[in-house]
Amino acid sequence: MYDCMIKVAINGYGTIGKRVADAVAAQKDMKVIGVSKTRPNAEAFVAKQRGFPLYIADISKKEAFEKAGLKVAGSVEDMCKAADVIVDATPGKIGATNKALYEKLGKKALWQGGEEHELAGFSFNSSCNYKDAIGRQFVRVVSCNTTGLCRIINEIDKEYGVNHVHAIMVRRGSDPGEIKKGPIDAIVLDPVSVPSHHGPDVLSVLPHISITTMAMIVPTTMMHMHAIQMTTKKPVTKERVIELINKHPRLGLIKKTAGLKSTAELKEFAMDLGRQRSDLWENCIFEDSIYANKNELCFFQAIHQEADVVVENVDAIRAMIGGEKDAAKSVAATNAALNFKTIQNNH
């Protein structure tokens, strides 16, 4: 492990940023040295409650923050100067505008899946390419859907060889806290054309995989659902697939005995288990949906859009610093700090 605390700055304290900040703060080898906000809203008060120093992009707004009772530690540039690694969790497409600052300061930075692969030149998933991220200056953690796809595709590919993946993403319309997005009463093809962006995004991590993806948006806030069909090079069995899922630290099996058949019930279960923010960091694969016959494998998996990339951010930080060369050890450390045991261990 790193021989001293890794100083992490969180640029953007929203849906992902606040979760990454909490996950980083829980690690034994990391410290949150600051988070940034653009306005004094409720999340800024959460940062204050957590004890995270608060920095702002526009220092001219300092008075507005302090009138609201929020102490400003300095500018975003001040925060970045003090960091070993910057996690850019600003809204999609905004993060690209921050790269010049990180380059000027000579800092390591990682972005989220809302940015293009070319911004960092490297897309990350801890299950697939941790070693390739070691020592890099810039890294992009792929999106929630791509993270979920990469984890399970890579595991099946290692065991059986994957000829082709066909995945249909039924996507949530907005996050629970968002009130300005829809649809309210529609199923929206996103996009109408095939493939959706998810397939090419998987290729940024697993370039040898043949994959076709389709996506739609539906009126729900509780997770995404994937319907996945794979053809394999070797015959596949349901029993072995379940073994692989159970062995993987971030693949969760929703057992038939739990009686769960919806994303709403999954979120309720996570809440009852005491998960912070009822977050599900793992793929949630429904045991009873797993169909294996000769060289065909099908299943449903639910992906929590607010959470599964959070643990990936933590592992990416370790890889970039280079203090931990072993992916499995980093994943184990991240999970242990969050008291994260995959969902099948709780039912």
Short mmCIF file of C-alpha atoms in Angstrom, two decimals:
data_model
loop_
_atom_site.label_atom_id
_atom_site.label_comp_id
_atom_site.label_asym_id
_atom_site.label_seq_id
_atom_site.Cartn_x
_atom_site.Cartn_y
_atom_site.Cartn_z
CA MET A 1 0.00 0.00 0.00
CA TYR A 2 0.91 3.67 -0.28
CA ASP A 3 3.35 4.64 2.47
CA CYS A 4 1.33 7.70 3.52
CA MET A 5 -2.21 9.01 3.17
CA ILE A 6 -3.25 9.75 -0.40
CA LYS A 7 -4.60 13.30 -0.52
CA VAL A 8 -7.76 13.32 -2.65
CA ALA A 9 -9.68 16.36 -3.90
CA ILE A 10 -13.27 15.91 -5.06
CA ASN A 11 -14.07 18.49 -7.75
CA GLY A 12 -17.86 18.38 -7.88
CA TYR A 13 -19.86 17.33 -4.83
CA GLY A 14 -23.07 16.02 -6.37
CA THR A 15 -24.61 12.59 -6.89
CA ILE A 16 -21.30 10.82 -7.54
CA GLY A 17 -18.91 13.24 -5.85
CA LYS A 18 -20.54 13.03 -2.43
CA ARG A 19 -20.51 9.23 -2.57
CA VAL A 20 -16.88 9.09 -3.68
CA ALA A 21 -15.96 11.51 -0.90
CA ASP A 22 -17.53 9.27 1.74
CA ALA A 23 -15.91 6.16 0.24
CA VAL A 24 -12.48 7.82 0.12
CA ALA A 25 -12.86 9.08 3.70
CA ALA A 26 -13.55 5.51 4.84
CA GLN A 27 -10.26 4.18 3.38
CA LYS A 28 -7.26 3.67 5.66
CA ASP A 29 -4.82 5.01 3.06
CA MET A 30 -6.74 8.05 1.79
CA LYS A 31 -7.90 11.46 3.01
CA VAL A 32 -10.38 13.92 1.50
CA ILE A 33 -8.55 17.26 1.50
CA GLY A 34 -11.46 19.17 0.00
CA VAL A 35 -14.64 19.16 -2.06
CA SER A 36 -15.99 21.81 -4.40
CA LYS A 37 -19.40 23.37 -4.94
CA THR A 38 -20.67 26.05 -7.30
CA ARG A 39 -23.48 27.26 -5.04
CA PRO A 40 -24.48 27.04 -1.36
CA ASN A 41 -27.09 24.29 -1.58
CA ALA A 42 -28.08 21.35 0.62
CA GLU A 43 -25.12 19.23 -0.49
CA ALA A 44 -22.75 21.98 0.62
CA PHE A 45 -24.23 21.66 4.11
CA VAL A 46 -23.73 17.89 3.94
CA ALA A 47 -20.07 18.51 3.15
CA LYS A 48 -19.85 20.79 6.17
CA GLN A 49 -21.47 18.14 8.36
CA ARG A 50 -18.96 15.57 7.08
CA GLY A 51 -16.09 17.91 7.94
CA PHE A 52 -14.86 18.23 4.35
CA PRO A 53 -13.14 21.57 3.56
CA LEU A 54 -15.27 23.44 1.03
CA TYR A 55 -13.77 25.09 -2.04
CA ILE A 56 -15.54 27.06 -4.76
CA ALA A 57 -14.90 27.55 -8.47
CA ASP A 58 -15.87 31.24 -8.50
CA ILE A 59 -14.19 32.91 -5.54
CA SER A 60 -16.40 35.98 -6.04
CA LYS A 61 -19.24 33.90 -4.58
CA LYS A 62 -17.40 33.45 -1.28
CA GLU A 63 -19.60 35.99 0.47
CA ALA A 64 -22.79 34.18 -0.56
CA PHE A 65 -21.45 30.92 0.88
CA GLU A 66 -20.32 32.50 4.13
CA LYS A 67 -23.61 34.39 4.56
CA ALA A 68 -25.26 30.95 4.42
CA GLY A 69 -22.98 29.74 7.20
CA LEU A 70 -20.57 27.83 4.96
CA LYS A 71 -16.88 28.53 5.48
CA VAL A 72 -14.92 28.65 2.22
CA ALA A 73 -11.42 27.21 2.37
CA GLY A 74 -10.36 28.69 -0.95
CA SER A 75 -10.64 28.29 -4.70
CA VAL A 76 -10.79 25.05 -6.69
CA GLU A 77 -7.25 25.75 -7.86
CA ASP A 78 -6.11 26.02 -4.22
CA MET A 79 -7.72 22.64 -3.53
CA CYS A 80 -6.15 20.99 -6.56
CA LYS A 81 -2.69 22.27 -5.65
CA ALA A 82 -2.89 20.43 -2.31
CA ALA A 83 -4.03 17.10 -3.78
CA ASP A 84 -2.22 13.99 -4.95
CA VAL A 85 -5.22 12.96 -7.06
CA ILE A 86 -8.26 14.93 -8.20
CA VAL A 87 -11.56 13.13 -8.72
CA ASP A 88 -13.51 15.17 -11.25
CA ALA A 89 -17.17 14.52 -10.54
CA THR A 90 -18.51 17.62 -12.24
CA PRO A 91 -21.50 17.18 -14.57
CA GLY A 92 -20.90 15.38 -17.87
CA LYS A 93 -18.98 17.36 -20.51
CA ILE A 94 -17.98 20.01 -17.90
CA GLY A 95 -15.07 17.92 -16.64
CA ALA A 96 -13.27 18.26 -19.95
CA THR A 97 -12.92 22.00 -19.36
CA ASN A 98 -10.98 21.31 -16.15
CA LYS A 99 -8.21 19.30 -17.79
CA ALA A 100 -6.13 22.40 -18.57
CA LEU A 101 -5.98 23.26 -14.86
CA TYR A 102 -4.88 19.74 -13.90
CA GLU A 103 -2.22 19.78 -16.61
CA LYS A 104 -0.97 23.21 -15.53
CA LEU A 105 -0.59 21.97 -11.94
CA GLY A 106 0.94 18.66 -13.05
CA LYS A 107 -1.68 16.71 -11.09
CA LYS A 108 -3.19 13.27 -11.50
CA ALA A 109 -6.92 13.36 -12.26
CA LEU A 110 -9.72 10.97 -13.00
CA TRP A 111 -13.04 11.63 -14.69
CA GLN A 112 -16.42 9.90 -14.83
CA GLY A 113 -18.16 8.08 -17.67
CA GLY A 114 -20.00 11.18 -18.83
CA GLU A 115 -16.76 12.32 -20.44
CA GLU A 116 -15.30 10.90 -23.64
CA HIS A 117 -12.64 8.18 -23.56
CA GLU A 118 -10.25 10.44 -25.47
CA LEU A 119 -10.17 12.99 -22.62
CA ALA A 120 -8.06 10.73 -20.41
CA GLY A 121 -6.89 8.31 -23.10
CA PHE A 122 -7.61 5.40 -20.76
CA SER A 123 -10.89 3.94 -19.48
CA PHE A 124 -10.87 1.99 -16.23
CA ASN A 125 -12.58 -0.97 -14.64
CA SER A 126 -10.90 -2.58 -11.64
CA SER A 127 -11.97 -6.10 -12.65
CA CYS A 128 -10.53 -5.77 -16.14
CA ASN A 129 -7.52 -3.47 -16.42
CA TYR A 130 -6.32 -2.30 -13.00
CA LYS A 131 -2.66 -2.99 -13.79
CA ASP A 132 -2.81 -0.85 -16.92
CA ALA A 133 -3.86 2.15 -14.79
CA ILE A 134 -0.85 1.97 -12.46
CA GLY A 135 1.04 5.25 -12.45
CA ARG A 136 -1.15 6.99 -15.04
CA GLN A 137 -1.72 10.72 -14.80
CA PHE A 138 -5.23 10.66 -16.30
CA VAL A 139 -7.93 7.99 -16.05
CA ARG A 140 -11.62 7.82 -16.91
CA VAL A 141 -13.88 5.57 -14.83
CA VAL A 142 -16.51 4.23 -17.23
CA SER A 143 -20.22 4.84 -16.70
CA CYS A 144 -22.49 2.85 -14.40
CA ASN A 145 -23.93 0.70 -17.19
CA THR A 146 -20.53 0.10 -18.77
CA THR A 147 -19.07 -0.79 -15.36
CA GLY A 148 -21.79 -3.39 -14.85
CA LEU A 149 -21.35 -4.82 -18.35
CA CYS A 150 -17.56 -5.02 -18.11
CA ARG A 151 -17.58 -6.86 -14.79
CA ILE A 152 -19.78 -9.74 -15.89
CA ILE A 153 -18.60 -9.94 -19.52
CA ASN A 154 -14.98 -10.16 -18.44
CA GLU A 155 -15.74 -12.89 -15.92
CA ILE A 156 -17.62 -15.02 -18.45
CA ASP A 157 -14.98 -14.37 -21.10
CA LYS A 158 -12.17 -15.59 -18.82
CA GLU A 159 -14.04 -18.82 -18.11
CA TYR A 160 -15.73 -19.67 -21.41
CA GLY A 161 -14.61 -17.20 -24.06
CA VAL A 162 -17.27 -14.81 -25.38
CA ASN A 163 -18.24 -14.92 -29.04
CA HIS A 164 -20.83 -12.13 -28.87
CA VAL A 165 -22.84 -10.12 -26.35
CA HIS A 166 -26.26 -8.64 -27.01
CA ALA A 167 -27.40 -6.33 -24.20
CA ILE A 168 -30.56 -4.28 -23.85
CA MET A 169 -30.44 -1.50 -21.27
CA VAL A 170 -33.71 -0.36 -19.70
CA ARG A 171 -32.53 2.88 -18.16
CA ARG A 172 -33.96 4.98 -15.35
CA GLY A 173 -35.32 8.37 -16.40
CA SER A 174 -33.53 10.34 -13.67
CA ASP A 175 -31.90 9.99 -10.29
CA PRO A 176 -34.27 10.09 -7.28
CA GLY A 177 -33.25 13.62 -6.30
CA GLU A 178 -33.72 15.14 -9.75
CA ILE A 179 -37.00 16.94 -10.45
CA LYS A 180 -36.41 18.43 -13.90
CA LYS A 181 -36.06 15.27 -15.99
CA GLY A 182 -38.45 12.78 -17.54
CA PRO A 183 -40.05 11.03 -19.17
CA ILE A 184 -43.23 11.15 -17.11
CA ASP A 185 -45.35 8.87 -19.32
CA ALA A 186 -43.30 7.40 -22.16
CA ILE A 187 -40.74 4.80 -23.13
CA VAL A 188 -38.02 6.66 -24.97
CA LEU A 189 -35.57 4.94 -27.30
CA ASP A 190 -32.13 6.21 -26.33
CA PRO A 191 -31.12 6.23 -29.12
CA VAL A 192 -33.39 4.83 -31.83
CA SER A 193 -30.28 3.68 -33.70
CA VAL A 194 -28.21 0.60 -32.86
CA PRO A 195 -25.80 0.30 -31.15
CA SER A 196 -26.30 2.57 -28.16
CA HIS A 197 -23.12 4.17 -26.81
CA HIS A 198 -22.71 1.41 -24.22
CA GLY A 199 -21.25 -1.13 -26.64
CA PRO A 200 -18.48 1.13 -27.92
CA ASP A 201 -17.84 2.18 -24.32
CA VAL A 202 -17.32 -1.46 -23.29
CA LEU A 203 -14.75 -1.68 -26.10
CA SER A 204 -12.76 1.12 -24.47
CA VAL A 205 -12.05 -1.37 -21.66
CA LEU A 206 -12.42 -4.75 -23.40
CA PRO A 207 -11.48 -4.05 -27.03
CA HIS A 208 -11.60 -7.71 -28.12
CA ILE A 209 -15.26 -8.26 -27.20
CA SER A 210 -17.95 -8.43 -29.88
CA ILE A 211 -21.00 -6.60 -28.49
CA THR A 212 -24.24 -5.01 -29.66
CA THR A 213 -26.23 -2.79 -27.31
CA MET A 214 -29.67 -1.19 -27.37
CA ALA A 215 -31.11 1.22 -24.80
CA MET A 216 -34.34 2.86 -23.73
CA ILE A 217 -35.39 5.22 -20.94
CA VAL A 218 -38.44 4.52 -18.77
CA PRO A 219 -40.28 6.53 -16.09
CA THR A 220 -38.45 5.30 -12.98
CA THR A 221 -35.62 6.52 -10.76
CA MET A 222 -34.71 3.18 -9.18
CA MET A 223 -31.78 1.66 -11.06
CA HIS A 224 -31.20 0.38 -14.59
CA MET A 225 -32.12 -3.13 -15.77
CA HIS A 226 -30.07 -5.07 -18.33
CA ALA A 227 -31.32 -8.01 -20.39
CA ILE A 228 -28.16 -9.78 -21.53
CA GLN A 229 -27.60 -12.61 -23.97
CA MET A 230 -24.11 -14.03 -24.60
CA THR A 231 -22.87 -16.72 -26.95
CA THR A 232 -19.76 -18.47 -25.69
CA LYS A 233 -16.88 -20.44 -27.19
CA LYS A 234 -17.26 -23.26 -24.65
CA PRO A 235 -20.51 -24.79 -23.35
CA VAL A 236 -21.78 -22.90 -20.31
CA THR A 237 -23.60 -24.23 -17.23
CA LYS A 238 -25.83 -22.35 -14.83
CA GLU A 239 -24.14 -23.92 -11.82
CA ARG A 240 -20.70 -22.70 -12.83
CA VAL A 241 -21.97 -19.21 -13.71
CA ILE A 242 -23.43 -18.95 -10.21
CA GLU A 243 -20.08 -20.06 -8.76
CA LEU A 244 -18.30 -17.33 -10.73
CA ILE A 245 -20.76 -14.70 -9.54
CA ASN A 246 -20.42 -15.79 -5.93
CA LYS A 247 -16.61 -15.65 -6.10
CA HIS A 248 -16.47 -12.16 -7.62
CA PRO A 249 -16.25 -9.33 -5.05
CA ARG A 250 -18.56 -7.05 -7.04
CA LEU A 251 -21.05 -9.42 -8.65
CA GLY A 252 -24.15 -9.88 -6.54
CA LEU A 253 -26.57 -12.80 -6.87
CA ILE A 254 -30.22 -12.15 -6.06
CA LYS A 255 -31.26 -15.58 -4.89
CA LYS A 256 -34.62 -17.01 -5.86
CA THR A 257 -35.43 -17.51 -2.17
CA ALA A 258 -35.33 -13.73 -1.57
CA GLY A 259 -38.43 -13.30 -3.74
CA LEU A 260 -37.13 -10.05 -5.24
CA LYS A 261 -38.25 -9.29 -8.79
CA SER A 262 -37.98 -5.52 -9.13
CA THR A 263 -35.57 -2.65 -8.67
CA ALA A 264 -37.87 -1.10 -6.05
CA GLU A 265 -37.69 -4.23 -3.91
CA LEU A 266 -33.91 -4.34 -4.36
CA LYS A 267 -33.53 -0.77 -3.13
CA GLU A 268 -35.80 -1.48 -0.18
CA PHE A 269 -33.68 -4.53 0.67
CA ALA A 270 -30.49 -2.44 0.54
CA MET A 271 -32.11 0.13 2.80
CA ASP A 272 -33.17 -2.54 5.29
CA LEU A 273 -29.62 -3.94 5.28
CA GLY A 274 -28.37 -0.55 6.43
CA ARG A 275 -26.41 0.31 3.31
CA GLN A 276 -25.49 4.00 3.32
CA ARG A 277 -27.93 5.82 1.04
CA SER A 278 -29.27 2.29 0.22
CA ASP A 279 -26.43 2.05 -2.31
CA LEU A 280 -25.78 -1.12 -4.30
CA TRP A 281 -22.14 -1.11 -5.43
CA GLU A 282 -22.42 -4.55 -7.05
CA ASN A 283 -24.16 -5.89 -10.15
CA CYS A 284 -27.45 -7.40 -9.00
CA ILE A 285 -27.93 -10.56 -11.09
CA PHE A 286 -31.21 -12.42 -10.67
CA GLU A 287 -30.47 -16.11 -10.05
CA ASP A 288 -33.78 -17.31 -11.44
CA SER A 289 -33.19 -15.43 -14.70
CA ILE A 290 -29.94 -17.23 -15.50
CA TYR A 291 -30.45 -19.43 -18.55
CA ALA A 292 -27.55 -21.57 -19.76
CA ASN A 293 -27.87 -23.98 -22.67
CA LYS A 294 -24.87 -25.22 -24.66
CA ASN A 295 -23.16 -22.02 -25.82
CA GLU A 296 -25.88 -19.55 -24.83
CA LEU A 297 -26.17 -17.59 -21.59
CA CYS A 298 -28.98 -15.17 -20.69
CA PHE A 299 -29.83 -13.25 -17.51
CA PHE A 300 -31.19 -10.02 -16.05
CA GLN A 301 -29.02 -7.72 -13.96
CA ALA A 302 -29.93 -4.50 -12.16
CA ILE A 303 -27.38 -1.68 -11.92
CA HIS A 304 -27.57 1.12 -9.35
CA GLN A 305 -26.60 4.17 -11.40
CA GLU A 306 -25.59 6.27 -8.39
CA ALA A 307 -23.32 3.70 -6.77
CA ASP A 308 -21.48 1.06 -8.78
CA VAL A 309 -18.81 3.47 -10.08
CA VAL A 310 -18.01 4.75 -6.58
CA VAL A 311 -15.85 1.78 -5.58
CA GLU A 312 -14.21 1.88 -9.00
CA ASN A 313 -13.12 5.47 -8.34
CA VAL A 314 -11.41 4.40 -5.13
CA ASP A 315 -9.50 1.60 -6.87
CA ALA A 316 -8.53 3.93 -9.71
CA ILE A 317 -6.99 6.33 -7.19
CA ARG A 318 -4.82 3.53 -5.76
CA ALA A 319 -3.73 2.39 -9.18
CA MET A 320 -2.79 5.90 -10.30
CA ILE A 321 -0.69 6.49 -7.19
CA GLY A 322 0.90 3.07 -7.73
CA GLY A 323 1.18 2.12 -4.08
CA GLU A 324 -0.90 -1.03 -4.57
CA LYS A 325 -0.03 -3.08 -7.65
CA ASP A 326 -2.49 -5.92 -6.98
CA ALA A 327 -6.06 -5.33 -8.18
CA ALA A 328 -7.55 -7.96 -5.87
CA LYS A 329 -5.90 -6.38 -2.82
CA SER A 330 -7.16 -2.92 -3.74
CA VAL A 331 -10.70 -4.19 -4.32
CA ALA A 332 -10.61 -6.06 -1.00
CA ALA A 333 -9.36 -2.96 0.85
CA THR A 334 -12.01 -0.74 -0.74
CA ASN A 335 -14.81 -3.16 0.02
CA ALA A 336 -13.66 -3.82 3.60
CA ALA A 337 -13.50 -0.11 4.41
CA LEU A 338 -17.13 0.23 3.31
CA ASN A 339 -18.16 -2.97 5.09
CA PHE A 340 -19.28 -4.11 1.64
CA LYS A 341 -20.19 -7.74 1.30
CA THR A 342 -22.04 -8.66 -1.88
CA ILE A 343 -25.77 -8.94 -1.53
CA GLN A 344 -25.96 -12.75 -1.67
CA ASN A 345 -24.14 -12.83 1.66
CA ASN A 346 -27.13 -11.14 3.26
CA HIS A 347 -29.86 -13.57 2.24
#
